[in-house]
Amino acid sequence: GIQVEQSPPDLILQEGANSTLRCNFSDSVNNLQWFHQNPWGQLINLFYIPSGTKQNGRLSATTVATERYSLLYISSSQTTDSGVYFCAVGRLGGGNKLTFGTGTQLKVEL
Amino acid sequence: ETGVTQSPTHLIKTRGQQVTLRCSSQSGHNTVSWYQQALGQGPQFIFQYYREEENGRGNFPPRFSGLQFPNYSSELNVNALELDDSALYLCASSQQGITEAFFGQGTRLTVV
């Protein structure tokens, strides 16, 4: 099956700093989503971005499908950005099954 | 528009027992998928239901089974619980095909 790798595994930032999270995948995909998992376990949708670039406030994402990677940018980080960020991918023929990476644990400190 | 809701939020069961978890899909969605997330790991796909039939299954034994109802809500049943079944169980709803999936808040199952 498709492999998804995320980096870095852990990240500690000072409030106000910027960061880039990376997601590499091993095969072509038709679906790519970024999630933020809050401390209570809920996965919050950040971006549905199988290709191209999107922005939502302080967050933006870029997926280069031909090179099999996606980037999530967090600018002017806040303590509320802390948590685990997951990238998940899906392929045609797999229904809407998502394969998740192992996540990036982000901690934003004052 | 209602989001994806799961019940219960927490559950403690004894090894060997059976458990049923429930999920109501988001309005307008006809596909429900279930995922298991062990501590410190990413969610793992269990199976997916579409039109009340299983439509894809991950690497989970047959004691993990499910149902989908005409209103698109779904159940996950796990028989003969094992300690390793302790995890966060997540339900996702979507439209059939490659579309954005939305998750419920999860059910945290502890097997003792």
Short mmCIF file of C-alpha atoms in Angstrom, two decimals:
data_model
loop_
_atom_site.label_atom_id
_atom_site.label_comp_id
_atom_site.label_asym_id
_atom_site.label_seq_id
_atom_site.Cartn_x
_atom_site.Cartn_y
_atom_site.Cartn_z
CA GLY A 1 0.00 0.00 0.00
CA ILE A 2 0.88 3.66 -0.18
CA GLN A 3 3.37 4.96 2.38
CA VAL A 4 3.07 8.41 3.99
CA GLU A 5 5.94 10.02 5.85
CA GLN A 6 5.75 13.24 7.81
CA SER A 7 8.55 15.43 9.07
CA PRO A 8 9.62 16.59 11.51
CA PRO A 9 8.10 14.17 14.04
CA ASP A 10 8.32 16.79 16.79
CA LEU A 11 8.58 20.57 16.72
CA ILE A 12 8.81 23.16 19.49
CA LEU A 13 8.27 26.81 18.58
CA GLN A 14 8.13 30.12 20.36
CA GLU A 15 4.88 31.96 19.90
CA GLY A 16 5.05 34.12 16.79
CA ALA A 17 7.45 31.86 14.90
CA ASN A 18 6.75 30.32 11.50
CA SER A 19 7.04 26.65 10.60
CA THR A 20 6.80 24.24 7.68
CA LEU A 21 5.55 20.68 8.01
CA ARG A 22 6.21 18.19 5.22
CA CYS A 23 4.32 15.15 3.95
CA ASN A 24 5.89 12.73 1.45
CA PHE A 25 3.89 9.95 -0.17
CA SER A 26 5.06 6.97 -2.16
CA ASP A 27 2.57 6.89 -5.06
CA SER A 28 0.16 9.07 -6.99
CA VAL A 29 -2.87 10.24 -5.01
CA ASN A 30 -6.25 11.76 -5.77
CA ASN A 31 -7.01 12.96 -2.26
CA LEU A 32 -4.82 14.71 0.27
CA GLN A 33 -6.01 16.23 3.50
CA TRP A 34 -4.29 17.98 6.40
CA PHE A 35 -5.76 17.64 9.87
CA HIS A 36 -5.07 19.08 13.30
CA GLN A 37 -5.86 16.68 16.14
CA ASN A 38 -6.89 18.51 19.28
CA PRO A 39 -6.07 17.26 22.79
CA TRP A 40 -9.47 15.54 22.99
CA GLY A 41 -8.74 13.49 19.88
CA GLN A 42 -10.95 15.15 17.30
CA LEU A 43 -9.47 15.56 13.83
CA ILE A 44 -10.11 19.08 12.58
CA ASN A 45 -10.02 19.58 8.81
CA LEU A 46 -7.44 22.12 7.75
CA PHE A 47 -7.14 21.61 4.00
CA TYR A 48 -8.45 19.35 1.26
CA ILE A 49 -5.62 19.80 -1.23
CA PRO A 50 -4.88 17.00 -3.74
CA SER A 51 -2.95 19.59 -5.77
CA GLY A 52 -2.18 23.29 -5.85
CA THR A 53 -2.02 25.91 -3.11
CA LYS A 54 -4.60 27.09 -0.59
CA GLN A 55 -4.57 29.59 2.24
CA ASN A 56 -6.77 29.99 5.28
CA GLY A 57 -5.73 32.76 7.63
CA ARG A 58 -2.33 32.01 9.13
CA LEU A 59 -2.24 28.57 7.52
CA SER A 60 -1.45 27.67 3.96
CA ALA A 61 -0.72 24.44 2.13
CA THR A 62 0.87 23.40 -1.13
CA THR A 63 0.72 19.99 -2.79
CA VAL A 64 3.03 19.11 -5.67
CA ALA A 65 1.38 15.90 -6.81
CA THR A 66 3.92 15.14 -9.55
CA GLU A 67 6.72 15.16 -6.96
CA ARG A 68 4.64 13.41 -4.30
CA TYR A 69 4.81 15.85 -1.44
CA SER A 70 2.75 18.41 0.40
CA LEU A 71 3.73 21.24 2.72
CA LEU A 72 1.76 22.89 5.50
CA TYR A 73 2.86 26.39 6.52
CA ILE A 74 1.98 27.88 9.87
CA SER A 75 2.78 31.56 10.28
CA SER A 76 2.81 33.64 13.48
CA SER A 77 2.19 30.52 15.57
CA GLN A 78 -0.02 30.68 18.66
CA THR A 79 -0.25 28.38 21.67
CA THR A 80 -3.61 27.18 20.35
CA ASP A 81 -1.78 25.73 17.32
CA SER A 82 -0.27 23.07 19.58
CA GLY A 83 -1.27 19.49 18.87
CA VAL A 84 -0.63 16.81 16.30
CA TYR A 85 -0.82 17.54 12.59
CA PHE A 86 -1.64 14.68 10.25
CA CYS A 87 -1.41 14.35 6.51
CA ALA A 88 -3.69 11.72 4.95
CA VAL A 89 -3.88 10.56 1.33
CA GLY A 90 -6.30 8.57 -0.79
CA ARG A 91 -6.32 7.01 -4.23
CA LEU A 92 -8.91 6.21 -6.89
CA GLY A 93 -10.00 2.60 -6.56
CA GLY A 94 -9.67 2.77 -2.80
CA GLY A 95 -13.08 4.29 -2.22
CA ASN A 96 -12.47 7.19 0.10
CA LYS A 97 -10.02 5.29 2.30
CA LEU A 98 -7.38 7.55 3.81
CA THR A 99 -3.85 6.48 4.65
CA PHE A 100 -2.38 8.62 7.42
CA GLY A 101 1.17 9.60 8.19
CA THR A 102 2.58 9.29 11.70
CA GLY A 103 2.02 12.96 12.40
CA THR A 104 4.00 15.98 13.56
CA GLN A 105 3.66 16.85 17.25
CA LEU A 106 3.79 20.65 17.53
CA LYS A 107 4.21 22.54 20.79
CA VAL A 108 4.04 26.33 20.78
CA GLU A 109 5.44 27.99 23.89
CA LEU A 110 5.02 31.53 25.20
CA GLU B 1 -25.83 21.30 8.75
CA THR B 2 -25.00 18.73 11.42
CA GLY B 3 -21.51 17.32 11.72
CA VAL B 4 -20.36 13.78 12.38
CA THR B 5 -21.33 12.56 15.83
CA GLN B 6 -20.13 9.45 17.67
CA SER B 7 -21.34 7.71 20.80
CA PRO B 8 -20.34 6.96 23.42
CA THR B 9 -17.35 9.23 23.96
CA HIS B 10 -15.66 6.90 26.44
CA LEU B 11 -16.10 3.23 27.21
CA ILE B 12 -14.44 0.67 29.46
CA LYS B 13 -14.87 -3.03 28.68
CA THR B 14 -13.44 -6.27 29.96
CA ARG B 15 -11.33 -8.58 27.80
CA GLY B 16 -13.56 -11.06 25.94
CA GLN B 17 -16.63 -8.81 25.93
CA GLN B 18 -18.30 -7.30 22.88
CA VAL B 19 -18.75 -3.60 22.11
CA THR B 20 -20.84 -1.51 19.71
CA LEU B 21 -19.85 2.00 18.70
CA ARG B 22 -22.16 4.34 16.80
CA CYS B 23 -21.70 7.07 14.23
CA SER B 24 -24.10 9.52 12.60
CA SER B 25 -22.83 10.84 9.31
CA GLN B 26 -22.82 14.46 8.25
CA SER B 27 -25.91 15.67 6.45
CA GLY B 28 -25.67 14.91 2.73
CA HIS B 29 -22.96 12.24 3.09
CA ASN B 30 -23.57 8.61 2.09
CA THR B 31 -20.27 6.95 2.99
CA VAL B 32 -18.95 6.10 6.45
CA SER B 33 -15.43 4.91 7.26
CA TRP B 34 -14.04 3.68 10.57
CA TYR B 35 -10.49 4.12 11.84
CA GLN B 36 -8.56 2.87 14.86
CA GLN B 37 -5.94 5.12 16.41
CA ALA B 38 -3.56 3.59 18.94
CA LEU B 39 -1.69 5.89 21.30
CA GLY B 40 1.06 7.81 19.52
CA GLN B 41 0.14 6.59 16.05
CA GLY B 42 -1.85 7.79 13.07
CA PRO B 43 -5.36 6.44 12.46
CA GLN B 44 -5.56 3.07 10.68
CA PHE B 45 -8.41 2.27 8.26
CA ILE B 46 -10.73 -0.49 9.49
CA PHE B 47 -13.47 -0.52 6.84
CA GLN B 48 -15.88 1.62 4.85
CA TYR B 49 -19.63 1.38 4.24
CA TYR B 50 -21.55 2.64 1.23
CA ARG B 51 -25.16 1.81 0.37
CA GLU B 52 -25.34 -0.38 3.47
CA GLU B 53 -22.53 -2.67 2.27
CA GLU B 54 -18.88 -2.99 3.19
CA ASN B 55 -16.88 -1.21 0.52
CA GLY B 56 -13.27 -1.82 1.45
CA ARG B 57 -11.52 -3.24 4.48
CA GLY B 58 -8.15 -2.73 6.10
CA ASN B 59 -5.98 -5.28 7.86
CA PHE B 60 -8.35 -6.08 10.72
CA PRO B 61 -9.68 -9.52 11.77
CA PRO B 62 -13.30 -10.60 11.19
CA ARG B 63 -14.22 -9.91 14.82
CA PHE B 64 -14.35 -6.28 13.68
CA SER B 65 -17.65 -5.90 11.84
CA GLY B 66 -20.02 -3.13 10.94
CA LEU B 67 -23.37 -2.01 9.67
CA GLN B 68 -24.73 0.94 7.78
CA PHE B 69 -28.38 1.92 8.04
CA PRO B 70 -30.68 3.50 5.41
CA ASN B 71 -30.11 6.94 6.99
CA TYR B 72 -26.35 6.39 6.42
CA SER B 73 -25.52 6.12 10.13
CA SER B 74 -23.22 3.26 11.05
CA GLU B 75 -22.14 0.90 13.81
CA LEU B 76 -18.80 -0.71 14.52
CA ASN B 77 -18.93 -3.97 16.44
CA VAL B 78 -15.94 -5.65 18.00
CA ASN B 79 -16.27 -9.17 19.44
CA ALA B 80 -13.97 -10.99 21.84
CA LEU B 81 -12.22 -7.82 22.93
CA GLU B 82 -8.47 -7.95 23.45
CA LEU B 83 -6.27 -5.59 25.44
CA ASP B 84 -4.73 -4.33 22.18
CA ASP B 85 -8.15 -3.13 21.05
CA SER B 86 -7.78 -0.24 23.48
CA ALA B 87 -7.66 2.81 21.21
CA LEU B 88 -9.48 5.86 19.92
CA TYR B 89 -12.05 4.84 17.31
CA LEU B 90 -12.84 7.48 14.73
CA CYS B 91 -15.68 7.64 12.26
CA ALA B 92 -15.48 9.67 9.06
CA SER B 93 -18.24 10.58 6.64
CA SER B 94 -17.98 11.68 3.03
CA GLN B 95 -19.66 11.43 -0.33
CA GLN B 96 -18.74 8.36 -2.32
CA GLY B 97 -15.67 8.86 -4.47
CA ILE B 98 -12.63 11.00 -3.84
CA THR B 99 -14.04 13.76 -1.69
CA GLU B 100 -13.22 15.49 1.56
CA ALA B 101 -13.80 13.37 4.66
CA PHE B 102 -14.98 14.77 7.99
CA PHE B 103 -14.38 13.08 11.33
CA GLY B 104 -16.36 12.72 14.52
CA GLN B 105 -14.91 13.38 17.95
CA GLY B 106 -14.10 9.71 18.47
CA THR B 107 -14.85 7.01 21.04
CA ARG B 108 -12.06 6.17 23.45
CA LEU B 109 -12.24 2.45 24.24
CA THR B 110 -10.31 0.95 27.12
CA VAL B 111 -10.14 -2.84 27.47
CA VAL B 112 -9.10 -4.12 30.89
#
